[in-house]
Amino acid sequence: MPEEDTSPEALNTEQRSRIRHRWREKLYHRDSKASKDSQIRDQEIQSFLRAPKDGRTAVTTPDLELPHELDSSEVRSLSSNTSPSPARRKTPRKPNLHVNFAATPPVIIGEGGDEAALPVTELLPSLTAPSEAPAEASRNVVSQLSNTASQVLAVQEQSSQNGYFRPRTLQRRSTGLRDHDLNEQGSEPTNWNQNQSVANRTLGSVRAGETVKEDRHESRSNSAEGHHSANADSSKHNATVGIDWNIRGVTRQNTASGSLRLPLPDPDISFTNSLTPLPSPQPLRSSNVSLNLRPSLAAPSLSDDSSSMPGDGRTSENKTQQPLRPDPPKLTVENRGLSLRNVAKGVSDDALLEFAARVQPYCNVFLLGLSARTEPTLQQWVIAASWWFLKGRSELESSVRARPGSEITQADVPLHLRQAYVDLAKAWWIISEITPARHPEVKRLEARGPVPISAIMQSFVDAKAAELIQMHLSILSNMRALTMSMKRNSRLPPHGLELQGLDTRIFVEYPLLSPSAARLLSIENLGKISSGMHGETAYTFPIPITDTERHFNYGQMFVDVILDQDKAEHRISMPCVLSVVRDRKERDITIVAASQDGQIHLVIQPEAHMALSWQDVHWQTSHRYLDIDLRADFGVQIQFADKDFRTVWGIHDYIRAVRKQSKSTRHETLVFERVLRSFQHFDKRKEATQFPTEPIEGCKLRLFECFKVIGTGVGERKIHDGYRLLVVTARKVKTLSSVSHSLGRQDPIVFSYLRDEHGAPALLLRTLKSSNDPSMVMSFQQEADRELLYALLNGTKLSDDENGSDTLSLKNCDIMTNLNCETSLSNRTGLLGSLAWKRLQVLGRRGQQLELGGPTLRICAECDIGSIADRINLGPGELQMRLHCDTVDRVDILRAPQTDMTACFADNSLSEKQYEGLRQLLDSVTRSPTLRVFNFGSLNDLHTFQTLITGFSVLFDGFAKSFAITRRRMVVPIYKRWEASTTRLQIVRHDKTFQLVAFFRDFSHGSCMNFVLKSTDVFESFSRSGTPHLCIVDAKFALPKEETDPNHRFINLEMPEYPGEHDDITIGFETDHDRDAFSNALPAPAPKASEYYNSCTRAIHADDTLNTVRDVAPPLHVSTTFRYDTDPNDLIPASDAASHNTEAHVYSRITAPNATRFESVLTSVLNASCLAYSSGLSALHAAYVCLNPKRVSIGGGYHGSHGVLAIHQRLCGTELLPLDCPTSDLSSGDVIHLETPLNPTGEAYNMKAYAEKAHSRGAVLLVDATFGPPGLQDPFEWDADIVMHSGTKYLGGHSDMLSGVLATKNEEWLDRLRNEREFLGCVMGNMESWLGVRSLRTLDLRVKRQSENAGKLVQWLDICSNTDSEDEEAALVKAVVRSVQHASLQHEDMHWLKKQMPNGFGPVFAFIVKEEWMARQLPSLLSLFHHATSLGAVESLIEWRSMSDETVDPRLLRVSVGIEDWEDLKADLSKAFRRLLDRGDVSCVP
């Protein structure tokens, strides 16, 4: 991994910043409460003990040379051909400077490195000997080792001043595996486990001047890009650069024994004091060669023979070699090959060498003190080394604290500082002499440094043994770092330090515990003795000093473990080390209390099921100890120093607070939880909680929805109170930090959609706009997680029990604070009103409709830069609403102060001024009443919105020409009559409750009113001066509110005012259509005036209001054009005029007096709005033009209908489906074309069944009811959508007019049909309209008589054709008629047919004769039946149907019965049958 270029100033700045970092801050961040003097002392200690944050050694000067102490003969000796490197200055750049690369290709020496998974597989037998470098040759600049193949690239520089040439060192990272061995001649490798590595052999060859040749199967050619042309003078001096191997941090001694000594750990491991968290061990970049620090002591010799493992292939043969380390070059910009890490390596080596030399006299004393002791185990030795290292470091810290900044001289060494030196010497003696001898395999692993335990397990099957070796390497690394700090701060022990009065014991003496006590206090046997439960306790090293692969280490402290068995008077106190660690998979800490001799090894863990957990611990704060429950008769207490107790308590209390913070409170609900890809927090406020500013991976995010409960007159109400966002660092991160923010309570939420460096979705959130306000960037694993979090914050996320309305088109949304300003009610003057709003949706709890007044009902409005969630959590009577007469698509809602509104806006979408205005606006929402203004894209969206928030559906919404409150009887003075002009009216309904809502434009007595309408109310419809009116007789209502009432502009539907008035209300409308629509919405059973009469009466008087002349009979108007109004003031432009004004005739293609009267009577008779066309097929064509279906389901029936559909197939691609097609074949907008009764047979279909089929798929049911005219059936009663009649038939009834009729209750379709008819040009003519009015007068009489005659004839023919009778007449019928078809013969369908056609089954039927010639000749033999097509006239008709319909049976005859006497018709048929048989000479009649 390449080194970073870091200036000393940057390192010093970073180091100073780390001084402020207390050890507890690695686990949690809190404001320090220590005094200023204590902080200064802590800074001195940190400066003494801390290493830079990035693990490098601080360098004080840019051009640092290694100290001369490193040249000590006891440390190393330089080869004869290497001279000290002089101090170099930066070579000035000159215009004639050229750089040439070496002509030789890169040398491949093998594959390896830190990440290598296999041993070296390709080795270099020899290297080319370096040639003599001339004085003008440039010095070596770059030597780079790749991760996949160790290769050397020699690079030369030319300098005009300094002609010194020196090869730079090549550093090779240890692969962690043994290298292949090479013999002396560079032949084939022998055993790769051999002691001497290939790197050392190659280096020796280079030093000895041997010629090493490259032996590869495929040589590499020189790259053209690796060479530059140079001038002739300089090119002739080019030479192959020699290679100097430096196995970093180690030196091979030229000794006869050839023994290997313990290597020094890498100084990359950052070191801290005893109250500072220790970092995880990092692999050392060193080779497998050890460093001889000093002469061998009395400890067992670790020679090559003794250190060889059985079967490892090592040889005892040793070769004498020259020292390996040359003088390092000066660290300059020109020479980047020597990194800052290498300089730190040399400094730390020198410090440890010097410390070892100064404490060397103590080692024999330590050895002598072991003579009377039983041979310790390897674990005891490692524990003892950890013990004394921690002890010495703690005492050293106390010395620094007592005398900060002072330099210790040999004559002035306090007793406690001398003891610290001795304790550190004990630890050094154990790890340098004892533990390598206890386990020979340690020697091979020492050179690799504190590698991960997984790598150590390759050599050790036993996990405990592997952990011991790891701890040994960790102590070695920390000792190296500590001595480096000691030297930097002039705290190394003085020479010749006397041991008198000092503790030189290696092992602390402890009283021997009883077997039962030992079982309780040992981690292997500890259990819940009191409850009989034995938990699980994972193995933990008793005295860890650094992080492990499983645990984070937060520090150690010396405590006293007090044992009290059977409440004895003399308690036993045993000194122990207490370590604070945390499992990398847990958030809670674990404390380990262990004695040096291993009798005590207590592990207090987080989980309750473990052998000993925090639930077994009682904090005794007054006496500064922990009381542990082990057994009723055995007590254990851990006694702390005051500072240490506060430290452990603070850690435990902080973790408990974080755990509590991570859980929802009584007024919170966890709504979102994810593990983030990364999280970065920015907060420059002084009061902010400290959280790492760099991106942190794996943080857990939790979002809580907050509520608050308020008391009301009807009970408590739960109100949304924003969100709490909590982010906690991952368990695998050592620093346990958390950050919590409240969102959406008062300030708007600012967000931004981002992408991180890997392209993952990210979200920026901030609560305010100021640069110092907190913000956070969170990166998610999936896009859906980001969308879900944003949906929760802006209120659009639906829970499982919620649903949302359809999206409503929104033109404007605003919040007004001035409720009395008229301009604020009509103009977009607010801040939000200037934004481009798009859509609105109402969300709430699922049910038959959204739950009103609950905590979940909310309005979510979205604009192009953000959204607003306005929660409608209101009590009874709190929702105040207002509509407008000028802007029909606008509604205003008056809201009391609220705290549950959430606003989310995109970052940088608003200016600073706008953002501040938005904050002030939201603040006003929480403090005073405000007005919500919504403008929708359509009137239907407005009605939907009203229904969603009020629960009342809108049945009618329109304008009245006048609105008067008066008394029908003059019992009060006339001045009590109040009359308003233009008034907006609505009739709304919730369940069985109807209300009339009125908003006045100019009314001196008020702005609005609403009251309840009951089914018992009396409604009268009449016309006055040509204006249709409706009167609510003796209405019960409350008068409009006075202006002094702050809510006088608004109405409340949930709790209307008490009806104190009993007066008549008379409403005038512009047209009959408006009045009829209003009447249809009233709760009374007969809301329209015409419905007070029978249908036959309505057929005569329904057009009375249109009779503007004195003629009793309607006059015929043949004019095609009409004059405009003579008064210019009454002229209304087409853009302002109602499109269906039936009085203002302009052109007969649009409206005409006779057609208007005809449609008016039909509307009354058919109980739906009607339009007249020139023919039945033109009406059918207009219907399909209006609906424009993609598919039409149709059966047999009238062939003309199929002809119309054939045209639409050709023009529009309409698809035809059979009538009995599967329901799944239909979709929204399709049409089921149902003709009933059917042409020509007169058979009927179930309209209710087909309506259900159509509506289940969103299709439309179109009924051709020509054969079932009014009086026989009402298709609208059976949910038909559009009804078509061929008016030529029964509506005309006299065979003298041609017309078609469409009727529908869908006002939108009606308006569209009317507008399209104007351009289709298929309007009904004046003469036909006049004839139609005449015919409708007798419609009821004719249809019922015709249907009755047809029923009798059908019954007679059916009986005669199906029975054997001796009657001559019956025999004639049977001889001719094969079958009869009519609705009255559908006996199996009578359960629905009698309901559908209660007054008769239709005047048309058909019968099939036995021979085709009979069908051809029979019509001409009849006298009362005319042989003609069509039907419905007062005269009877018969048709051989093959004359007009080629699809039917050629033997079929269709009969349309008139109003003649049926007996006469029967006799006429009998005569015709006889004549037919006589003509055919059929002898079947007796």
PDB file of N, CA, C and O in Angstrom, residues 934-981:
ATOM      1  N   PHE A 934     -57.201  25.618  -1.149  1.00  0.00           N
ATOM      2  CA  PHE A 934     -56.938  24.587  -2.150  1.00  0.00           C
ATOM      3  C   PHE A 934     -57.731  24.917  -3.409  1.00  0.00           C
ATOM      4  O   PHE A 934     -58.942  25.113  -3.344  1.00  0.00           O
ATOM      5  N   ASN A 935     -57.024  24.972  -4.542  1.00  0.00           N
ATOM      6  CA  ASN A 935     -57.656  25.108  -5.853  1.00  0.00           C
ATOM      7  C   ASN A 935     -57.409  23.821  -6.638  1.00  0.00           C
ATOM      8  O   ASN A 935     -56.245  23.442  -6.850  1.00  0.00           O
ATOM      9  N   PHE A 936     -58.497  23.174  -7.056  1.00  0.00           N
ATOM     10  CA  PHE A 936     -58.385  21.881  -7.718  1.00  0.00           C
ATOM     11  C   PHE A 936     -58.510  22.031  -9.226  1.00  0.00           C
ATOM     12  O   PHE A 936     -58.998  23.038  -9.734  1.00  0.00           O
ATOM     13  N   GLY A 937     -58.073  20.979  -9.906  1.00  0.00           N
ATOM     14  CA  GLY A 937     -58.097  21.014 -11.355  1.00  0.00           C
ATOM     15  C   GLY A 937     -59.475  20.825 -11.951  1.00  0.00           C
ATOM     16  O   GLY A 937     -59.704  21.186 -13.106  1.00  0.00           O
ATOM     17  N   SER A 938     -60.408  20.269 -11.189  1.00  0.00           N
ATOM     18  CA  SER A 938     -61.762  20.055 -11.700  1.00  0.00           C
ATOM     19  C   SER A 938     -62.743  20.084 -10.539  1.00  0.00           C
ATOM     20  O   SER A 938     -62.364  19.949  -9.365  1.00  0.00           O
ATOM     21  N   LEU A 939     -64.016  20.234 -10.894  1.00  0.00           N
ATOM     22  CA  LEU A 939     -65.059  20.259  -9.874  1.00  0.00           C
ATOM     23  C   LEU A 939     -65.228  18.891  -9.235  1.00  0.00           C
ATOM     24  O   LEU A 939     -65.519  18.789  -8.037  1.00  0.00           O
ATOM     25  N   ASN A 940     -65.047  17.844 -10.006  1.00  0.00           N
ATOM     26  CA  ASN A 940     -65.153  16.501  -9.438  1.00  0.00           C
ATOM     27  C   ASN A 940     -64.083  16.261  -8.381  1.00  0.00           C
ATOM     28  O   ASN A 940     -64.337  15.614  -7.358  1.00  0.00           O
ATOM     29  N   ASP A 941     -62.878  16.765  -8.611  1.00  0.00           N
ATOM     30  CA  ASP A 941     -61.820  16.626  -7.606  1.00  0.00           C
ATOM     31  C   ASP A 941     -62.170  17.385  -6.336  1.00  0.00           C
ATOM     32  O   ASP A 941     -61.877  16.928  -5.223  1.00  0.00           O
ATOM     33  N   LEU A 942     -62.770  18.554  -6.486  1.00  0.00           N
ATOM     34  CA  LEU A 942     -63.208  19.305  -5.316  1.00  0.00           C
ATOM     35  C   LEU A 942     -64.247  18.520  -4.526  1.00  0.00           C
ATOM     36  O   LEU A 942     -64.176  18.436  -3.294  1.00  0.00           O
ATOM     37  N   HIS A 943     -65.218  17.935  -5.208  1.00  0.00           N
ATOM     38  CA  HIS A 943     -66.247  17.157  -4.513  1.00  0.00           C
ATOM     39  C   HIS A 943     -65.658  15.937  -3.819  1.00  0.00           C
ATOM     40  O   HIS A 943     -66.047  15.600  -2.698  1.00  0.00           O
ATOM     41  N   THR A 944     -64.714  15.289  -4.490  1.00  0.00           N
ATOM     42  CA  THR A 944     -64.044  14.141  -3.865  1.00  0.00           C
ATOM     43  C   THR A 944     -63.306  14.557  -2.606  1.00  0.00           C
ATOM     44  O   THR A 944     -63.343  13.869  -1.578  1.00  0.00           O
ATOM     45  N   PHE A 945     -62.640  15.696  -2.672  1.00  0.00           N
ATOM     46  CA  PHE A 945     -61.915  16.195  -1.504  1.00  0.00           C
ATOM     47  C   PHE A 945     -62.875  16.508  -0.355  1.00  0.00           C
ATOM     48  O   PHE A 945     -62.594  16.185   0.804  1.00  0.00           O
ATOM     49  N   GLN A 946     -63.995  17.126  -0.666  1.00  0.00           N
ATOM     50  CA  GLN A 946     -64.983  17.411   0.374  1.00  0.00           C
ATOM     51  C   GLN A 946     -65.459  16.130   1.048  1.00  0.00           C
ATOM     52  O   GLN A 946     -65.579  16.060   2.273  1.00  0.00           O
ATOM     53  N   THR A 947     -65.732  15.125   0.237  1.00  0.00           N
ATOM     54  CA  THR A 947     -66.202  13.849   0.799  1.00  0.00           C
ATOM     55  C   THR A 947     -65.144  13.227   1.696  1.00  0.00           C
ATOM     56  O   THR A 947     -65.457  12.689   2.764  1.00  0.00           O
ATOM     57  N   LEU A 948     -63.898  13.320   1.302  1.00  0.00           N
ATOM     58  CA  LEU A 948     -62.828  12.663   2.050  1.00  0.00           C
ATOM     59  C   LEU A 948     -62.596  13.307   3.409  1.00  0.00           C
ATOM     60  O   LEU A 948     -62.295  12.613   4.385  1.00  0.00           O
ATOM     61  N   ILE A 949     -62.708  14.618   3.494  1.00  0.00           N
ATOM     62  CA  ILE A 949     -62.371  15.275   4.761  1.00  0.00           C
ATOM     63  C   ILE A 949     -63.591  15.535   5.635  1.00  0.00           C
ATOM     64  O   ILE A 949     -63.452  15.752   6.839  1.00  0.00           O
ATOM     65  N   THR A 950     -64.791  15.538   5.049  1.00  0.00           N
ATOM     66  CA  THR A 950     -66.001  15.804   5.851  1.00  0.00           C
ATOM     67  C   THR A 950     -66.869  14.582   6.028  1.00  0.00           C
ATOM     68  O   THR A 950     -67.678  14.535   6.951  1.00  0.00           O
ATOM     69  N   GLY A 951     -66.752  13.614   5.136  1.00  0.00           N
ATOM     70  CA  GLY A 951     -67.626  12.455   5.189  1.00  0.00           C
ATOM     71  C   GLY A 951     -68.939  12.647   4.462  1.00  0.00           C
ATOM     72  O   GLY A 951     -69.728  11.701   4.366  1.00  0.00           O
ATOM     73  N   PHE A 952     -69.204  13.854   3.956  1.00  0.00           N
ATOM     74  CA  PHE A 952     -70.440  14.151   3.244  1.00  0.00           C
ATOM     75  C   PHE A 952     -70.166  14.116   1.741  1.00  0.00           C
ATOM     76  O   PHE A 952     -69.301  14.853   1.250  1.00  0.00           O
ATOM     77  N   SER A 953     -70.902  13.291   1.016  1.00  0.00           N
ATOM     78  CA  SER A 953     -70.794  13.256  -0.434  1.00  0.00           C
ATOM     79  C   SER A 953     -71.649  14.359  -1.039  1.00  0.00           C
ATOM     80  O   SER A 953     -72.713  14.697  -0.513  1.00  0.00           O
ATOM     81  N   VAL A 954     -71.184  14.921  -2.132  1.00  0.00           N
ATOM     82  CA  VAL A 954     -71.865  16.032  -2.780  1.00  0.00           C
ATOM     83  C   VAL A 954     -72.838  15.468  -3.816  1.00  0.00           C
ATOM     84  O   VAL A 954     -72.430  14.846  -4.793  1.00  0.00           O
ATOM     85  N   LEU A 955     -74.134  15.720  -3.583  1.00  0.00           N
ATOM     86  CA  LEU A 955     -75.163  15.275  -4.526  1.00  0.00           C
ATOM     87  C   LEU A 955     -75.481  16.334  -5.565  1.00  0.00           C
ATOM     88  O   LEU A 955     -75.856  16.011  -6.691  1.00  0.00           O
ATOM     89  N   PHE A 956     -75.350  17.592  -5.186  1.00  0.00           N
ATOM     90  CA  PHE A 956     -75.636  18.689  -6.105  1.00  0.00           C
ATOM     91  C   PHE A 956     -74.706  19.839  -5.785  1.00  0.00           C
ATOM     92  O   PHE A 956     -74.456  20.167  -4.620  1.00  0.00           O
ATOM     93  N   ASP A 957     -74.188  20.440  -6.840  1.00  0.00           N
ATOM     94  CA  ASP A 957     -73.347  21.628  -6.690  1.00  0.00           C
ATOM     95  C   ASP A 957     -73.649  22.535  -7.879  1.00  0.00           C
ATOM     96  O   ASP A 957     -73.328  22.194  -9.018  1.00  0.00           O
ATOM     97  N   GLY A 958     -74.296  23.662  -7.618  1.00  0.00           N
ATOM     98  CA  GLY A 958     -74.661  24.575  -8.687  1.00  0.00           C
ATOM     99  C   GLY A 958     -75.019  25.946  -8.153  1.00  0.00           C
ATOM    100  O   GLY A 958     -74.828  26.246  -6.962  1.00  0.00           O
ATOM    101  N   PHE A 959     -75.556  26.789  -9.048  1.00  0.00           N
ATOM    102  CA  PHE A 959     -75.860  28.163  -8.677  1.00  0.00           C
ATOM    103  C   PHE A 959     -77.361  28.400  -8.804  1.00  0.00           C
ATOM    104  O   PHE A 959     -78.026  27.849  -9.696  1.00  0.00           O
ATOM    105  N   ALA A 960     -77.860  29.205  -7.901  1.00  0.00           N
ATOM    106  CA  ALA A 960     -79.256  29.649  -7.949  1.00  0.00           C
ATOM    107  C   ALA A 960     -79.308  31.109  -8.377  1.00  0.00           C
ATOM    108  O   ALA A 960     -78.431  31.906  -8.008  1.00  0.00           O
ATOM    109  N   LYS A 961     -80.346  31.410  -9.123  1.00  0.00           N
ATOM    110  CA  LYS A 961     -80.523  32.793  -9.571  1.00  0.00           C
ATOM    111  C   LYS A 961     -80.962  33.685  -8.430  1.00  0.00           C
ATOM    112  O   LYS A 961     -80.595  34.864  -8.370  1.00  0.00           O
ATOM    113  N   SER A 962     -81.714  33.120  -7.522  1.00  0.00           N
ATOM    114  CA  SER A 962     -82.166  33.882  -6.346  1.00  0.00           C
ATOM    115  C   SER A 962     -82.367  32.916  -5.187  1.00  0.00           C
ATOM    116  O   SER A 962     -82.622  31.722  -5.388  1.00  0.00           O
ATOM    117  N   PHE A 963     -82.222  33.472  -3.997  1.00  0.00           N
ATOM    118  CA  PHE A 963     -82.417  32.696  -2.776  1.00  0.00           C
ATOM    119  C   PHE A 963     -83.144  33.614  -1.779  1.00  0.00           C
ATOM    120  O   PHE A 963     -82.572  34.619  -1.339  1.00  0.00           O
ATOM    121  N   ALA A 964     -84.398  33.270  -1.491  1.00  0.00           N
ATOM    122  CA  ALA A 964     -85.225  34.158  -0.662  1.00  0.00           C
ATOM    123  C   ALA A 964     -85.748  33.408   0.552  1.00  0.00           C
ATOM    124  O   ALA A 964     -86.157  32.245   0.452  1.00  0.00           O
ATOM    125  N   ILE A 965     -85.699  34.087   1.694  1.00  0.00           N
ATOM    126  CA  ILE A 965     -86.287  33.570   2.938  1.00  0.00           C
ATOM    127  C   ILE A 965     -87.567  34.376   3.178  1.00  0.00           C
ATOM    128  O   ILE A 965     -87.534  35.595   3.385  1.00  0.00           O
ATOM    129  N   THR A 966     -88.688  33.694   3.142  1.00  0.00           N
ATOM    130  CA  THR A 966     -89.972  34.385   3.264  1.00  0.00           C
ATOM    131  C   THR A 966     -90.996  33.444   3.903  1.00  0.00           C
ATOM    132  O   THR A 966     -90.772  32.245   4.033  1.00  0.00           O
ATOM    133  N   ARG A 967     -92.154  34.031   4.285  1.00  0.00           N
ATOM    134  CA  ARG A 967     -93.259  33.241   4.824  1.00  0.00           C
ATOM    135  C   ARG A 967     -94.332  33.114   3.759  1.00  0.00           C
ATOM    136  O   ARG A 967     -94.696  34.081   3.100  1.00  0.00           O
ATOM    137  N   ARG A 968     -94.835  31.864   3.574  1.00  0.00           N
ATOM    138  CA  ARG A 968     -95.893  31.681   2.591  1.00  0.00           C
ATOM    139  C   ARG A 968     -97.185  32.358   3.041  1.00  0.00           C
ATOM    140  O   ARG A 968     -97.949  32.869   2.246  1.00  0.00           O
ATOM    141  N   ARG A 969     -97.452  32.372   4.338  1.00  0.00           N
ATOM    142  CA  ARG A 969     -98.613  33.100   4.887  1.00  0.00           C
ATOM    143  C   ARG A 969     -98.091  34.396   5.478  1.00  0.00           C
ATOM    144  O   ARG A 969     -97.107  34.399   6.197  1.00  0.00           O
ATOM    145  N   MET A 970     -98.798  35.460   5.229  1.00  0.00           N
ATOM    146  CA  MET A 970     -98.326  36.772   5.653  1.00  0.00           C
ATOM    147  C   MET A 970     -98.702  37.014   7.106  1.00  0.00           C
ATOM    148  O   MET A 970     -99.572  37.806   7.418  1.00  0.00           O
ATOM    149  N   VAL A 971     -98.016  36.346   8.009  1.00  0.00           N
ATOM    150  CA  VAL A 971     -98.285  36.553   9.433  1.00  0.00           C
ATOM    151  C   VAL A 971     -97.237  37.456  10.056  1.00  0.00           C
ATOM    152  O   VAL A 971     -97.331  37.788  11.233  1.00  0.00           O
ATOM    153  N   VAL A 972     -96.232  37.832   9.283  1.00  0.00           N
ATOM    154  CA  VAL A 972     -95.192  38.740   9.775  1.00  0.00           C
ATOM    155  C   VAL A 972     -95.067  39.866   8.765  1.00  0.00           C
ATOM    156  O   VAL A 972     -95.485  39.725   7.612  1.00  0.00           O
ATOM    157  N   PRO A 973     -94.481  40.977   9.151  1.00  0.00           N
ATOM    158  CA  PRO A 973     -94.317  42.098   8.218  1.00  0.00           C
ATOM    159  C   PRO A 973     -93.485  41.686   7.018  1.00  0.00           C
ATOM    160  O   PRO A 973     -92.666  40.777   7.061  1.00  0.00           O
ATOM    161  N   ILE A 974     -93.663  42.389   5.937  1.00  0.00           N
ATOM    162  CA  ILE A 974     -93.013  42.058   4.681  1.00  0.00           C
ATOM    163  C   ILE A 974     -91.506  42.269   4.739  1.00  0.00           C
ATOM    164  O   ILE A 974     -90.750  41.648   3.997  1.00  0.00           O
ATOM    165  N   TYR A 975     -91.027  43.157   5.658  1.00  0.00           N
ATOM    166  CA  TYR A 975     -89.593  43.439   5.702  1.00  0.00           C
ATOM    167  C   TYR A 975     -88.788  42.240   6.205  1.00  0.00           C
ATOM    168  O   TYR A 975     -87.571  42.246   6.168  1.00  0.00           O
ATOM    169  N   LYS A 976     -89.454  41.213   6.667  1.00  0.00           N
ATOM    170  CA  LYS A 976     -88.736  40.014   7.072  1.00  0.00           C
ATOM    171  C   LYS A 976     -88.289  39.190   5.875  1.00  0.00           C
ATOM    172  O   LYS A 976     -87.617  38.191   6.038  1.00  0.00           O
ATOM    173  N   ARG A 977     -88.706  39.608   4.701  1.00  0.00           N
ATOM    174  CA  ARG A 977     -88.296  38.881   3.516  1.00  0.00           C
ATOM    175  C   ARG A 977     -86.852  39.255   3.172  1.00  0.00           C
ATOM    176  O   ARG A 977     -86.574  40.409   2.881  1.00  0.00           O
ATOM    177  N   TRP A 978     -85.960  38.242   3.192  1.00  0.00           N
ATOM    178  CA  TRP A 978     -84.550  38.443   2.843  1.00  0.00           C
ATOM    179  C   TRP A 978     -84.293  37.723   1.525  1.00  0.00           C
ATOM    180  O   TRP A 978     -84.677  36.564   1.354  1.00  0.00           O
ATOM    181  N   GLU A 979     -83.653  38.407   0.616  1.00  0.00           N
ATOM    182  CA  GLU A 979     -83.414  37.798  -0.693  1.00  0.00           C
ATOM    183  C   GLU A 979     -81.985  38.088  -1.139  1.00  0.00           C
ATOM    184  O   GLU A 979     -81.505  39.213  -1.069  1.00  0.00           O
ATOM    185  N   ALA A 980     -81.311  37.030  -1.579  1.00  0.00           N
ATOM    186  CA  ALA A 980     -79.953  37.137  -2.111  1.00  0.00           C
ATOM    187  C   ALA A 980     -79.988  36.840  -3.595  1.00  0.00           C
ATOM    188  O   ALA A 980     -80.865  36.119  -4.087  1.00  0.00           O
ATOM    189  N   SER A 981     -79.023  37.399  -4.291  1.00  0.00           N
ATOM    190  CA  SER A 981     -78.961  37.150  -5.738  1.00  0.00           C
ATOM    191  C   SER A 981     -78.232  35.831  -5.993  1.00  0.00           C
ATOM    192  O   SER A 981     -78.704  34.767  -5.605  1.00  0.00           O
TER     193      SER A 981
END
